């Protein structure tokens, strides 16, 4: 019976020693982690990050992050919220850049169309000038005429004269010969 008791005590002693070794290991790990935590807290690498105010955080952050902040991890929760917020803002900025580049493409296309219209208007003005000379109408300088309508002010001189003399062109003229 003494032998059985001695074996049980030895077995329990070994178990107790194992638990003590495990406890020592955990205490050592706790000390290491505490030291690292103190170093991080002392150096405060997140102090360089400009965060939104606490009021803004609690007003706009998701409830789970607010709960995390209230449970003691406020700085981590605020950093996580800032990260998510900045990712969202970056996506919005990218979308706006895409929109701006699309608008810039439209501007370039419209400028090309404007050049084509200007070229066409110049050829019309030249044709109108030739028609005016061949029809025997006296040339009227557009500078001499008052331009009541602002839209007319943008017309080239020969087209403006044609517009102002439209009634003359509508009447049959004896000066014009059709061959």
mmCIF file of N, CA, C and O in Angstrom, residues 52 56 60-62 65 78-92:
data_model
loop_
_atom_site.group_PDB
_atom_site.id
_atom_site.type_symbol
_atom_site.label_atom_id
_atom_site.label_comp_id
_atom_site.label_asym_id
_atom_site.label_seq_id
_atom_site.Cartn_x
_atom_site.Cartn_y
_atom_site.Cartn_z
ATOM 1 N N UNK A 52 -9.183 61.643 -36.663
ATOM 2 C CA UNK A 52 -10.353 62.485 -36.462
ATOM 3 C C UNK A 52 -10.611 62.584 -34.959
ATOM 4 O O UNK A 52 -10.129 61.764 -34.169
ATOM 5 N N UNK A 56 -16.091 62.897 -33.545
ATOM 6 C CA UNK A 56 -16.372 62.464 -34.913
ATOM 7 C C UNK A 56 -16.345 60.939 -35.011
ATOM 8 O O UNK A 56 -17.160 60.335 -35.692
ATOM 9 N N UNK A 60 -19.577 58.803 -36.228
ATOM 10 C CA UNK A 60 -19.579 58.221 -37.571
ATOM 11 C C UNK A 60 -19.107 56.768 -37.657
ATOM 12 O O UNK A 60 -19.368 56.117 -38.661
ATOM 13 N N UNK A 61 -18.389 56.297 -36.683
ATOM 14 C CA UNK A 61 -17.832 54.941 -36.756
ATOM 15 C C UNK A 61 -18.931 53.895 -36.574
ATOM 16 O O UNK A 61 -19.929 54.147 -35.903
ATOM 17 N N UNK A 62 -18.741 52.718 -37.167
ATOM 18 C CA UNK A 62 -19.707 51.628 -36.960
ATOM 19 C C UNK A 62 -19.793 51.240 -35.481
ATOM 20 O O UNK A 62 -18.836 51.415 -34.722
ATOM 21 N N UNK A 65 -17.051 48.998 -33.903
ATOM 22 C CA UNK A 65 -15.785 49.674 -33.586
ATOM 23 C C UNK A 65 -15.938 50.567 -32.357
ATOM 24 O O UNK A 65 -15.016 50.685 -31.553
ATOM 25 N N UNK A 78 -9.998 53.305 -33.401
ATOM 26 C CA UNK A 78 -9.954 54.562 -34.159
ATOM 27 C C UNK A 78 -9.062 54.424 -35.385
ATOM 28 O O UNK A 78 -9.385 54.920 -36.460
ATOM 29 N N UNK A 79 -7.927 53.745 -35.226
ATOM 30 C CA UNK A 79 -7.034 53.524 -36.370
ATOM 31 C C UNK A 79 -7.721 52.684 -37.445
ATOM 32 O O UNK A 79 -7.603 52.964 -38.643
ATOM 33 N N UNK A 80 -8.437 51.654 -37.017
ATOM 34 C CA UNK A 80 -9.144 50.796 -37.968
ATOM 35 C C UNK A 80 -10.208 51.600 -38.703
ATOM 36 O O UNK A 80 -10.363 51.482 -39.920
ATOM 37 N N UNK A 81 -10.954 52.440 -37.988
ATOM 38 C CA UNK A 81 -11.986 53.265 -38.615
ATOM 39 C C UNK A 81 -11.364 54.251 -39.600
ATOM 40 O O UNK A 81 -11.862 54.436 -40.706
ATOM 41 N N UNK A 82 -10.253 54.872 -39.199
ATOM 42 C CA UNK A 82 -9.558 55.814 -40.088
ATOM 43 C C UNK A 82 -9.111 55.096 -41.368
ATOM 44 O O UNK A 82 -9.243 55.635 -42.462
ATOM 45 N N UNK A 83 -8.581 53.892 -41.224
ATOM 46 C CA UNK A 83 -8.138 53.134 -42.384
ATOM 47 C C UNK A 83 -9.308 52.855 -43.324
ATOM 48 O O UNK A 83 -9.222 53.085 -44.532
ATOM 49 N N UNK A 84 -10.402 52.365 -42.770
ATOM 50 C CA UNK A 84 -11.575 52.071 -43.594
ATOM 51 C C UNK A 84 -12.106 53.343 -44.262
ATOM 52 O O UNK A 84 -12.473 53.330 -45.437
ATOM 53 N N UNK A 85 -12.115 54.436 -43.517
ATOM 54 C CA UNK A 85 -12.599 55.707 -44.048
ATOM 55 C C UNK A 85 -11.695 56.193 -45.178
ATOM 56 O O UNK A 85 -12.168 56.651 -46.214
ATOM 57 N N UNK A 86 -10.398 56.066 -45.008
ATOM 58 C CA UNK A 86 -9.458 56.516 -46.034
ATOM 59 C C UNK A 86 -9.533 55.636 -47.278
ATOM 60 O O UNK A 86 -9.387 56.121 -48.402
ATOM 61 N N UNK A 87 -9.753 54.348 -47.099
ATOM 62 C CA UNK A 87 -9.922 53.458 -48.253
ATOM 63 C C UNK A 87 -11.156 53.885 -49.047
ATOM 64 O O UNK A 87 -11.121 53.965 -50.276
ATOM 65 N N UNK A 88 -12.248 54.188 -48.338
ATOM 66 C CA UNK A 88 -13.471 54.651 -48.998
ATOM 67 C C UNK A 88 -13.219 55.960 -49.739
ATOM 68 O O UNK A 88 -13.639 56.125 -50.893
ATOM 69 N N UNK A 89 -12.522 56.882 -49.095
ATOM 70 C CA UNK A 89 -12.223 58.163 -49.736
ATOM 71 C C UNK A 89 -11.337 57.977 -50.963
ATOM 72 O O UNK A 89 -11.527 58.652 -51.983
ATOM 73 N N UNK A 90 -10.373 57.074 -50.883
ATOM 74 C CA UNK A 90 -9.506 56.811 -52.035
ATOM 75 C C UNK A 90 -10.319 56.272 -53.215
ATOM 76 O O UNK A 90 -10.049 56.614 -54.370
ATOM 77 N N UNK A 91 -11.295 55.421 -52.933
ATOM 78 C CA UNK A 91 -12.163 54.902 -54.004
ATOM 79 C C UNK A 91 -12.970 56.039 -54.632
ATOM 80 O O UNK A 91 -13.129 56.092 -55.843
ATOM 81 N N UNK A 92 -13.465 56.948 -53.787
ATOM 82 C CA UNK A 92 -14.225 58.083 -54.305
ATOM 83 C C UNK A 92 -13.333 58.981 -55.158
ATOM 84 O O UNK A 92 -13.757 59.473 -56.211
#
